[in-house]
PDB file of C-alpha atoms and ligand atoms in Angstrom:
ATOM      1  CA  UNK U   1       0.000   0.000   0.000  1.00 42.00           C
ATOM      2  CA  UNK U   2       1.106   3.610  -0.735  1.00 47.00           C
ATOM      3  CA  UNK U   3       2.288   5.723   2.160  1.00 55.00           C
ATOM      4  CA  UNK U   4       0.057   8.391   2.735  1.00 48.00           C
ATOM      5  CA  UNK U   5       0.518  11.992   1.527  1.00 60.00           C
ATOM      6  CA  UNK U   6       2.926  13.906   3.770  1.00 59.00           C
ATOM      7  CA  UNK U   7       0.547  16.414   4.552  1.00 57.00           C
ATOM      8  CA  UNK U   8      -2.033  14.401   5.814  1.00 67.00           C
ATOM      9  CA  UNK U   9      -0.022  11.977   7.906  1.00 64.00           C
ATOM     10  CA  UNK U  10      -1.207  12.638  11.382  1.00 73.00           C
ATOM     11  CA  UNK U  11       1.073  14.911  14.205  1.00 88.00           C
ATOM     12  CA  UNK U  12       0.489  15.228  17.640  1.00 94.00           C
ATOM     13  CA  UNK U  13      -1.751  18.101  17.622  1.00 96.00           C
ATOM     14  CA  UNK U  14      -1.286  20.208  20.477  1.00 97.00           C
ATOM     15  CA  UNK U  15       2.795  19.706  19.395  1.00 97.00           C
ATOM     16  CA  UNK U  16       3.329  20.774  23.292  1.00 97.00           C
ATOM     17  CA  UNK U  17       2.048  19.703  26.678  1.00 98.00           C
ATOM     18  CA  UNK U  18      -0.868  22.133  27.485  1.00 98.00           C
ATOM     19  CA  UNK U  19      -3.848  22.822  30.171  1.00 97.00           C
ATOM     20  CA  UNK U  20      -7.339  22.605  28.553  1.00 97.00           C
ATOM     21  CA  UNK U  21      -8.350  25.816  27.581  1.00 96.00           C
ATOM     22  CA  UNK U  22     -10.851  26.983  30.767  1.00 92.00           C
ATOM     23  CA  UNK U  23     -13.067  29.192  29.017  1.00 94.00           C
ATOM     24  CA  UNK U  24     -12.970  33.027  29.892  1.00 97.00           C
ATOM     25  CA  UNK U  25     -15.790  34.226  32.441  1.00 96.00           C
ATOM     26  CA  UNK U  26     -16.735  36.470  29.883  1.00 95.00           C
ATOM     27  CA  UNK U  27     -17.307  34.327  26.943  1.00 97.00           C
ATOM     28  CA  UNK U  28     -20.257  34.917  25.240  1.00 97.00           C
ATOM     29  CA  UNK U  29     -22.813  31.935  25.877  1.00 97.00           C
ATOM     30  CA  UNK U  30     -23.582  29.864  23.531  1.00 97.00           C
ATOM     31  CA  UNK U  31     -26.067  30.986  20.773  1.00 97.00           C
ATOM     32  CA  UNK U  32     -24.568  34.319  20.886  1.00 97.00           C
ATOM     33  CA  UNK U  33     -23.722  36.270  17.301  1.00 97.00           C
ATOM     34  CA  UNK U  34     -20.152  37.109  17.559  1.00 96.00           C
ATOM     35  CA  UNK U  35     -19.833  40.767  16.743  1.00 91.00           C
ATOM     36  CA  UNK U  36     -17.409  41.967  14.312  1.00 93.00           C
ATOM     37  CA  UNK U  37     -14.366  42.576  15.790  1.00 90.00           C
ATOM     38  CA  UNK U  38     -13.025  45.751  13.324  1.00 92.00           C
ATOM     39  CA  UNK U  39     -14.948  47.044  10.693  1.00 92.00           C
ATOM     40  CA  UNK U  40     -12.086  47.105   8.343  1.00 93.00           C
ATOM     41  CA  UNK U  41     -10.876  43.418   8.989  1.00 95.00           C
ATOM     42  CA  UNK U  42     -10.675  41.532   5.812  1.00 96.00           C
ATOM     43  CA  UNK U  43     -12.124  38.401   7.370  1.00 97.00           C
ATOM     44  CA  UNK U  44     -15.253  40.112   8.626  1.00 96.00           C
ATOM     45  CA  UNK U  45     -15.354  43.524   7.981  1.00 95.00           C
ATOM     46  CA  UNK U  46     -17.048  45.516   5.591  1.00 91.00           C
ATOM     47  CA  UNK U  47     -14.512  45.552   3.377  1.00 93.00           C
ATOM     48  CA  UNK U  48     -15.408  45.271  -0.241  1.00 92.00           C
ATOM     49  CA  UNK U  49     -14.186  41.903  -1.679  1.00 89.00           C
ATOM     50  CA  UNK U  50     -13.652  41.110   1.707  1.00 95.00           C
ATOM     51  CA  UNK U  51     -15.172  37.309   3.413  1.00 97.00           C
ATOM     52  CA  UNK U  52     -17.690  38.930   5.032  1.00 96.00           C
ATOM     53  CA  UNK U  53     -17.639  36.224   7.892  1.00 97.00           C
ATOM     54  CA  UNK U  54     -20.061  35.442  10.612  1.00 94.00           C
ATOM     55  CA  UNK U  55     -19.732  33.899  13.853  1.00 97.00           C
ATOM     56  CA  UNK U  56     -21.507  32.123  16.285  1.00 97.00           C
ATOM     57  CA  UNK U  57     -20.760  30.888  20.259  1.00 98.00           C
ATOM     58  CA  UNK U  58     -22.292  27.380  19.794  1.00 98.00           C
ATOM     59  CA  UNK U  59     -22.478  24.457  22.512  1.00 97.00           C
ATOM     60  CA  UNK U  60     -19.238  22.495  23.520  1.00 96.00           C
ATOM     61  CA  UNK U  61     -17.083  25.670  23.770  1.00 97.00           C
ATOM     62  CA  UNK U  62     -17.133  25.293  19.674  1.00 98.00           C
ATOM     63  CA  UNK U  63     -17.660  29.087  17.445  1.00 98.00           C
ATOM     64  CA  UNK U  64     -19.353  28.150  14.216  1.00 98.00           C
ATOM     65  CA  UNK U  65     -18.597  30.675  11.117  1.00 98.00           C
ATOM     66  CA  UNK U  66     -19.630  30.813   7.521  1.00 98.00           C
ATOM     67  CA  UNK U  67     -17.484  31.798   5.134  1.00 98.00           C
ATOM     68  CA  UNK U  68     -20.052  32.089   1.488  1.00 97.00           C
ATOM     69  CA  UNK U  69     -17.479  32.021  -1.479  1.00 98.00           C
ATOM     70  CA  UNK U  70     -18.041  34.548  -4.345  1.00 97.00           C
ATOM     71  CA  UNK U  71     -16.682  35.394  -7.580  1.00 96.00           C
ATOM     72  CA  UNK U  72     -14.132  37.938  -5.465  1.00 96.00           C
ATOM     73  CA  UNK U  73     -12.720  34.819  -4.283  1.00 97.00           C
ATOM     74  CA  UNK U  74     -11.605  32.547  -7.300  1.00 97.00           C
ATOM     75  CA  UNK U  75      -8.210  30.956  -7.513  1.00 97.00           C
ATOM     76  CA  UNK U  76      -8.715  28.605 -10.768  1.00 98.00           C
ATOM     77  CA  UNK U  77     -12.133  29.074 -12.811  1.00 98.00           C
ATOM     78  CA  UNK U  78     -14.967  28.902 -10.237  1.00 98.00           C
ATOM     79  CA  UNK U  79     -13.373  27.215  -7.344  1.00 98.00           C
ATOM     80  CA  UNK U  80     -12.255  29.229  -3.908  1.00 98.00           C
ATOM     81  CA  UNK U  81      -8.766  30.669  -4.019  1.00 98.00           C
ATOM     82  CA  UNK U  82      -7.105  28.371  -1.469  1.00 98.00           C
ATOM     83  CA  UNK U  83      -4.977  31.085   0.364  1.00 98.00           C
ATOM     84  CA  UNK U  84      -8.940  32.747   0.709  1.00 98.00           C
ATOM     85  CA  UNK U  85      -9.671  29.886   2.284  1.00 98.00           C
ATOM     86  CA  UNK U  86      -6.876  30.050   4.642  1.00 98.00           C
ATOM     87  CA  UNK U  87      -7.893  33.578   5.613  1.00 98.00           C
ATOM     88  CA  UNK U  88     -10.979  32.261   6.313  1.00 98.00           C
ATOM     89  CA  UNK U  89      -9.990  29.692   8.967  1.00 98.00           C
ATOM     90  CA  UNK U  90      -7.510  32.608  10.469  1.00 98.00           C
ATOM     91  CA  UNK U  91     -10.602  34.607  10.891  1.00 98.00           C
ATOM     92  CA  UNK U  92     -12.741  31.313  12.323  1.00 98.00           C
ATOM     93  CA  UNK U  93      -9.775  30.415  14.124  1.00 98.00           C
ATOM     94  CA  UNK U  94      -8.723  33.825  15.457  1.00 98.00           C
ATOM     95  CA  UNK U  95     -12.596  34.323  16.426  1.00 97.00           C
ATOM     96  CA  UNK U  96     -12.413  31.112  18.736  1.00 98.00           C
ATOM     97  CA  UNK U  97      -9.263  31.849  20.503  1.00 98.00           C
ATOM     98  CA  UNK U  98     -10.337  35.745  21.145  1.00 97.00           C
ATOM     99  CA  UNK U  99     -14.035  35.259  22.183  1.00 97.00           C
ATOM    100  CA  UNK U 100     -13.168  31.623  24.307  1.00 97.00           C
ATOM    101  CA  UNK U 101     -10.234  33.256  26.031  1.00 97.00           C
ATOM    102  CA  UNK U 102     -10.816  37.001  25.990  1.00 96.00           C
ATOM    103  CA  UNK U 103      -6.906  37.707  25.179  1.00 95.00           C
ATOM    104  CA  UNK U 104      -5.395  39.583  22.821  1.00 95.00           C
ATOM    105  CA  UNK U 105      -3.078  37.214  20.301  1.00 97.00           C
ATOM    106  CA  UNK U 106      -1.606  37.283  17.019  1.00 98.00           C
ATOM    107  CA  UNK U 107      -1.543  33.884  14.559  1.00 98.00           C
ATOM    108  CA  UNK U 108       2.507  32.645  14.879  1.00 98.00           C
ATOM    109  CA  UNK U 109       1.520  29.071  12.390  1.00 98.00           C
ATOM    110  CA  UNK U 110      -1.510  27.948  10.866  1.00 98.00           C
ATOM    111  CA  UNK U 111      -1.197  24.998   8.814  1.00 97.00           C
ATOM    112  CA  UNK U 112      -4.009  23.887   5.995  1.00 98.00           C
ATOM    113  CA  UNK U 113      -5.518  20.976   4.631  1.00 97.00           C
ATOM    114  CA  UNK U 114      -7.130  21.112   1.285  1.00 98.00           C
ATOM    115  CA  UNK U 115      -9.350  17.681   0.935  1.00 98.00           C
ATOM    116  CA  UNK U 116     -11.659  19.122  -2.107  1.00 98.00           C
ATOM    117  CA  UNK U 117     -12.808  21.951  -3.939  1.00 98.00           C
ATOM    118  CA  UNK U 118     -14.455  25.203  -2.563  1.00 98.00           C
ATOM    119  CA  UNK U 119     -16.823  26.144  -5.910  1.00 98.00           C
ATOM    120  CA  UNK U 120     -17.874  29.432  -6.236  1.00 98.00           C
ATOM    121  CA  UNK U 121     -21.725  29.984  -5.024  1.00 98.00           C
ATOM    122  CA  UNK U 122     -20.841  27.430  -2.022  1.00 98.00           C
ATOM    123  CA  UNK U 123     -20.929  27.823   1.627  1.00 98.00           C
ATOM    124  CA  UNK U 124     -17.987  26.981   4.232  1.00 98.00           C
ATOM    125  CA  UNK U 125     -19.422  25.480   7.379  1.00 98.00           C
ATOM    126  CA  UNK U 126     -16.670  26.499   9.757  1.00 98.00           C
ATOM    127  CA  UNK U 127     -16.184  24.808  13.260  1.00 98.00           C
ATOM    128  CA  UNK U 128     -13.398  26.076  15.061  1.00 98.00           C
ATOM    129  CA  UNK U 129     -11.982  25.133  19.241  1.00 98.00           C
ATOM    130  CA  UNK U 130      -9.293  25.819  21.183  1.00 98.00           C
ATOM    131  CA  UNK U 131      -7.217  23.071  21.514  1.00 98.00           C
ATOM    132  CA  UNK U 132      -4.846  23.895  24.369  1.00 98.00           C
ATOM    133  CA  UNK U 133      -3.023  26.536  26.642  1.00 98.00           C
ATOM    134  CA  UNK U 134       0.771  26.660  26.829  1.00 98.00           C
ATOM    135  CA  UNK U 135       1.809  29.792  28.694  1.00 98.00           C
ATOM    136  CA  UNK U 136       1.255  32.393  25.855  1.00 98.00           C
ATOM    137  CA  UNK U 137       1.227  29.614  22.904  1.00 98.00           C
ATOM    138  CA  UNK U 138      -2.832  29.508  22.219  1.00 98.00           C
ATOM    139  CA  UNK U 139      -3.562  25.847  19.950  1.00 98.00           C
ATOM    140  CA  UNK U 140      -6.691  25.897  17.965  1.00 98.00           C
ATOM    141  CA  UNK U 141      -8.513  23.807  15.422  1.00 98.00           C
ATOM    142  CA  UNK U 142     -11.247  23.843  12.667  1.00 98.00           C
ATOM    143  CA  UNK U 143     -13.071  22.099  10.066  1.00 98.00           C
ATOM    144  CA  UNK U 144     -14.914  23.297   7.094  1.00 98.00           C
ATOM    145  CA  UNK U 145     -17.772  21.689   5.830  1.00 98.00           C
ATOM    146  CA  UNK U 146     -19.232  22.237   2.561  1.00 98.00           C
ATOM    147  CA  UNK U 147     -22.668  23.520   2.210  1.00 98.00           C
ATOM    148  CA  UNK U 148     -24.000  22.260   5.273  1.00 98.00           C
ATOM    149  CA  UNK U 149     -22.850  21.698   9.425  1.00 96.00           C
ATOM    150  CA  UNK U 150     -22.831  18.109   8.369  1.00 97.00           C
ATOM    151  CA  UNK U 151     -21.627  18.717   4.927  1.00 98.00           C
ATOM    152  CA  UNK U 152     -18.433  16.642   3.557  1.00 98.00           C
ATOM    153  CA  UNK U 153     -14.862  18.152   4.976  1.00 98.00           C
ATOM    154  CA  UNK U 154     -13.349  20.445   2.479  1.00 98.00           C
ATOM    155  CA  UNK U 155     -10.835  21.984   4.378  1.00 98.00           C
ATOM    156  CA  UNK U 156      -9.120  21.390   8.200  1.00 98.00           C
ATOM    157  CA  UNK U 157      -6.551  24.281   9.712  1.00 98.00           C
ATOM    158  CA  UNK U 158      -5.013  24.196  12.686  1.00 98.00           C
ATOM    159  CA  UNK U 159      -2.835  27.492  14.063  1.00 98.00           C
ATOM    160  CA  UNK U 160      -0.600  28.493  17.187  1.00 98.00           C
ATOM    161  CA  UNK U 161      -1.514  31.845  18.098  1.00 98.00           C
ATOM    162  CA  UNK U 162       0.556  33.895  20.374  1.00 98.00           C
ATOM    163  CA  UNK U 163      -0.882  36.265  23.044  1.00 98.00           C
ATOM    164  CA  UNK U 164       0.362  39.978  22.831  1.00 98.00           C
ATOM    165  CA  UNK U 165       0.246  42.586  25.019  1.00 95.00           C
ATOM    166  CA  UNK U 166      -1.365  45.789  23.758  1.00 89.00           C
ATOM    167  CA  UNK U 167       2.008  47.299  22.575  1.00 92.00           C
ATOM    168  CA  UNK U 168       2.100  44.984  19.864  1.00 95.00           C
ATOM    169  CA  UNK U 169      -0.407  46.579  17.708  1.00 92.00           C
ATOM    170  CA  UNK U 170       0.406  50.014  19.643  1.00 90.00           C
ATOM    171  CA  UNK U 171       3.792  49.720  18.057  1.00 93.00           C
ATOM    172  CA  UNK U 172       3.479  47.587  14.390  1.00 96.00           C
ATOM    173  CA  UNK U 173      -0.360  48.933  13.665  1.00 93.00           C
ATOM    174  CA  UNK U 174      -1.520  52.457  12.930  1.00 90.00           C
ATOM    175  CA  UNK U 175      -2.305  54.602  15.536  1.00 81.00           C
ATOM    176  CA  UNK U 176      -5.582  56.576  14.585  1.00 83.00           C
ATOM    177  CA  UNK U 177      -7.144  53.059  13.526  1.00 81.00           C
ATOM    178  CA  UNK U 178      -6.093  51.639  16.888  1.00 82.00           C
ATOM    179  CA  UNK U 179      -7.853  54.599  18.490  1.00 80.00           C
ATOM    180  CA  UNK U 180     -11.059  54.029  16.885  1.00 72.00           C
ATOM    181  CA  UNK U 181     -11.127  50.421  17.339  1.00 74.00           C
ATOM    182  CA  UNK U 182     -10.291  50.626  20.985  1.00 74.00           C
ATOM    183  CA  UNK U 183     -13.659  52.514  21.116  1.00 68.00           C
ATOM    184  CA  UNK U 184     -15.873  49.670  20.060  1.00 64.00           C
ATOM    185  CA  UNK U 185     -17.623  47.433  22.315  1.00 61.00           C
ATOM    186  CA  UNK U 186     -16.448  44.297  21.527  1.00 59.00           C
ATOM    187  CA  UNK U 187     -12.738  44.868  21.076  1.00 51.00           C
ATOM    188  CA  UNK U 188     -10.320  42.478  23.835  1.00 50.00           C
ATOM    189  CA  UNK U 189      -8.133  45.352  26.138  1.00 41.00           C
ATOM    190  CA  UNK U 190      -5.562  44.153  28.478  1.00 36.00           C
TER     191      UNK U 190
HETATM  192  C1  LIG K   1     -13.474  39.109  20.510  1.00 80.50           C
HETATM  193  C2  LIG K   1     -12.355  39.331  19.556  1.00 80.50           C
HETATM  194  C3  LIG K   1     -12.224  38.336  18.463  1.00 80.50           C
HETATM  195  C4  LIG K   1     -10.931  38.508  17.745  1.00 80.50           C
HETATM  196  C5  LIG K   1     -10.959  37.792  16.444  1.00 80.50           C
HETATM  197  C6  LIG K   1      -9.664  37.989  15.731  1.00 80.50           C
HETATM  198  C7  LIG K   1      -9.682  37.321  14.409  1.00 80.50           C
HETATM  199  C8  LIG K   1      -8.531  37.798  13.608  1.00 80.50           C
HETATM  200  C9  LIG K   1      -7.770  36.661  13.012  1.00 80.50           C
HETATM  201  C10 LIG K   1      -6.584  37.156  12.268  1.00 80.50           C
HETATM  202  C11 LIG K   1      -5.335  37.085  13.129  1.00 80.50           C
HETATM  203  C12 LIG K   1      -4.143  37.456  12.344  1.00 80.50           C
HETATM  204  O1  LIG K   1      -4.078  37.317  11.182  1.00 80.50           O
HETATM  205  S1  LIG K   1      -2.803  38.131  13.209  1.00 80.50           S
HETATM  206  C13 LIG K   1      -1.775  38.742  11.918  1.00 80.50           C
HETATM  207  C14 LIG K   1      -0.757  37.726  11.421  1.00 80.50           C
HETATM  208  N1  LIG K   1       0.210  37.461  12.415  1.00 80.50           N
HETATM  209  C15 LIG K   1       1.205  38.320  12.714  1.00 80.50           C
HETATM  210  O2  LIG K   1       1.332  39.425  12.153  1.00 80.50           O
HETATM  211  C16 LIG K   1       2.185  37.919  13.770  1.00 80.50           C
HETATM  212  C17 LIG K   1       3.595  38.327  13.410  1.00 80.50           C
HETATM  213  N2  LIG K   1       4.529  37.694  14.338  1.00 80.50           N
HETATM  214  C18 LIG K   1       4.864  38.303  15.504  1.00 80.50           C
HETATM  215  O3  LIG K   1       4.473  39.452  15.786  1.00 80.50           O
HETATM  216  C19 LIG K   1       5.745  37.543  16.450  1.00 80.50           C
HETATM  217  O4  LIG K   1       6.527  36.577  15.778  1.00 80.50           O
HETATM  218  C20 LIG K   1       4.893  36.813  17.543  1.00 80.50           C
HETATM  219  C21 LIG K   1       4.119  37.834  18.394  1.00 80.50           C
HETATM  220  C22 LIG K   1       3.937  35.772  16.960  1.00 80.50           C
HETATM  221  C23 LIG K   1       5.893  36.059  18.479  1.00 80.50           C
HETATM  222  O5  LIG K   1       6.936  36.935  18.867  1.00 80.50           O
HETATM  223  P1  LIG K   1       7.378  37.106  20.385  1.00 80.50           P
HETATM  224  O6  LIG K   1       6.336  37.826  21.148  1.00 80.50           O
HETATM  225  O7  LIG K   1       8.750  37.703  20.340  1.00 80.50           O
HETATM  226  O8  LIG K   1       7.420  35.663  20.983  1.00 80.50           O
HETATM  227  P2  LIG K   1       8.375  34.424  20.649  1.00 80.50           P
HETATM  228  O9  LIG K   1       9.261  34.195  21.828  1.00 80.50           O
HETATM  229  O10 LIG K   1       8.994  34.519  19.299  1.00 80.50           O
HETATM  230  O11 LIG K   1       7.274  33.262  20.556  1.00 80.50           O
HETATM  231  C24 LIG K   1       6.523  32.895  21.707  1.00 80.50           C
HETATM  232  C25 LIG K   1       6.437  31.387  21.719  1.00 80.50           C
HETATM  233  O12 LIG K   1       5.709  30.991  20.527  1.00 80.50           O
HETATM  234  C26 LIG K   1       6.525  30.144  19.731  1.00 80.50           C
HETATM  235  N3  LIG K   1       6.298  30.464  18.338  1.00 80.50           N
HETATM  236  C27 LIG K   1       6.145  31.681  17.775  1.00 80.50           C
HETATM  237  N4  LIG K   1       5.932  31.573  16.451  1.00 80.50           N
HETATM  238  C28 LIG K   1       5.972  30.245  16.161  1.00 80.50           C
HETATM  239  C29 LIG K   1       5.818  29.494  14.965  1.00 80.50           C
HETATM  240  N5  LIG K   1       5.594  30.082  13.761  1.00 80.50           N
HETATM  241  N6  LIG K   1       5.902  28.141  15.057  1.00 80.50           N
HETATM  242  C30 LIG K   1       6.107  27.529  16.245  1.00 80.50           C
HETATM  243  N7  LIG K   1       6.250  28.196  17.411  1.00 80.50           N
HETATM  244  C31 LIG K   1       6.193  29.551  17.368  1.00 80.50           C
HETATM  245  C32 LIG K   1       7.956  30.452  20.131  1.00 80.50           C
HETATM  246  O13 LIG K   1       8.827  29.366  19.868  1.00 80.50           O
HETATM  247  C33 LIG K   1       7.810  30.702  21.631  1.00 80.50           C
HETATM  248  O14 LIG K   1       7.703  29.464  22.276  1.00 80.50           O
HETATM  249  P3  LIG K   1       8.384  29.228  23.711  1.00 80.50           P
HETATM  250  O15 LIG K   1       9.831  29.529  23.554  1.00 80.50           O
HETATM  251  O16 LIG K   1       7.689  30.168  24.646  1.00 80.50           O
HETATM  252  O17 LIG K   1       8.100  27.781  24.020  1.00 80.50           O
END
């Protein structure tokens, strides 16, 4: 029998020991609409060409998003553009680790698995958790499921994110943006 393909053999996945990730007091409860963290994020902002994302808090300490693939999005001739897709599971991803834990963190790695095509007109059923807690290494996972919660796995991520203090975007990001997203509700302050 053939070996299987590199990228799918299976890792240990967290890489590290961890704690299980004790969700934040504040976490919204589950059935909650995620709000849009920045307006002008790419993953779900209302940025023009942009993914347009939503999220939900579901059950099981799991945030369900939809990513619904247009046009704006092709790689190859009506089929998702696969580093789209990636951005997508950032977002989903991202989403989990900030609304679970409630602190600030940047993606360090985030590994994808293609299994099939994303056509154009389709709907990503994204379920994304956090895996484990390692000091300030967050490990999270997702699935996306085509067309449906129960649909047929097109794509799996999995990312390290890295928990920041406030100077980090303070000293990389722009300033007047920073002030005007530190004035939204839902933003995560140290
Ligand atoms: C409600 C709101 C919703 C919020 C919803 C938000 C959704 C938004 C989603 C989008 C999120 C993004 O795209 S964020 C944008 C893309 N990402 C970035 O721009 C990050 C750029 N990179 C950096 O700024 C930096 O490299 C950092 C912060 C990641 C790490 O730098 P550092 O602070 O100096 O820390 P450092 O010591 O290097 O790393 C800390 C630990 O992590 C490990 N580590 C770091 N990177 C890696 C890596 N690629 N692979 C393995 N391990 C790594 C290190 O080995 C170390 O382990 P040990 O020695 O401790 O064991």
């Amino acid at each position: 029998m053939s070996e299987a393909p590199r990228s799918r053999r299976s890792t240990p996945w967290p890489p590290v020991d961890t704690e299980s990730p004790a969700p934040h007091p504040d976490a919204p409860r589950p059935g909650t609409k995620l709000a849009v963290h920045y307006d002008q994020c790419f993953g779900c902002g209302d940025v023009e060409g942009g993914l347009h994302m939503r999220s939900t808090m579901g059950e099981h300490a799991l945030v369900h998003s939809q990513f619904a693939v247009t046009e704006a999005h092709q790689g190859a001739p009506g089929l998702a553009h696969g580093g789209l897709l990636a951005c997508a599971f950032d977002e989903a991803l991202g989403s989990a680790v900030g609304n679970l834990l409630r602190r600030p963190a940047v993606t360090g790695k985030l590994e994808t698995d293609f299994l099939r095509p994303v056509p154009v007109g389709s709907t990503l059923f994204i379920t994304a958790k956090v895996d484990g807690v390692a000091g300030r290494k967050l490990y999270a996972s997702a699935e996306g499921r085509l067309g449906a919660e129960d649909g047929s796995v097109a794509v799996r991520a999995r990312a390290l994110f890295v928990e920041v203090g406030f100077e980090h975007f303070t000293t990389h990001g722009d300033p007047d943006a920073l002030t005007k997203f530190r004035q939204t509700p839902d933003q995560i302050n140290p």
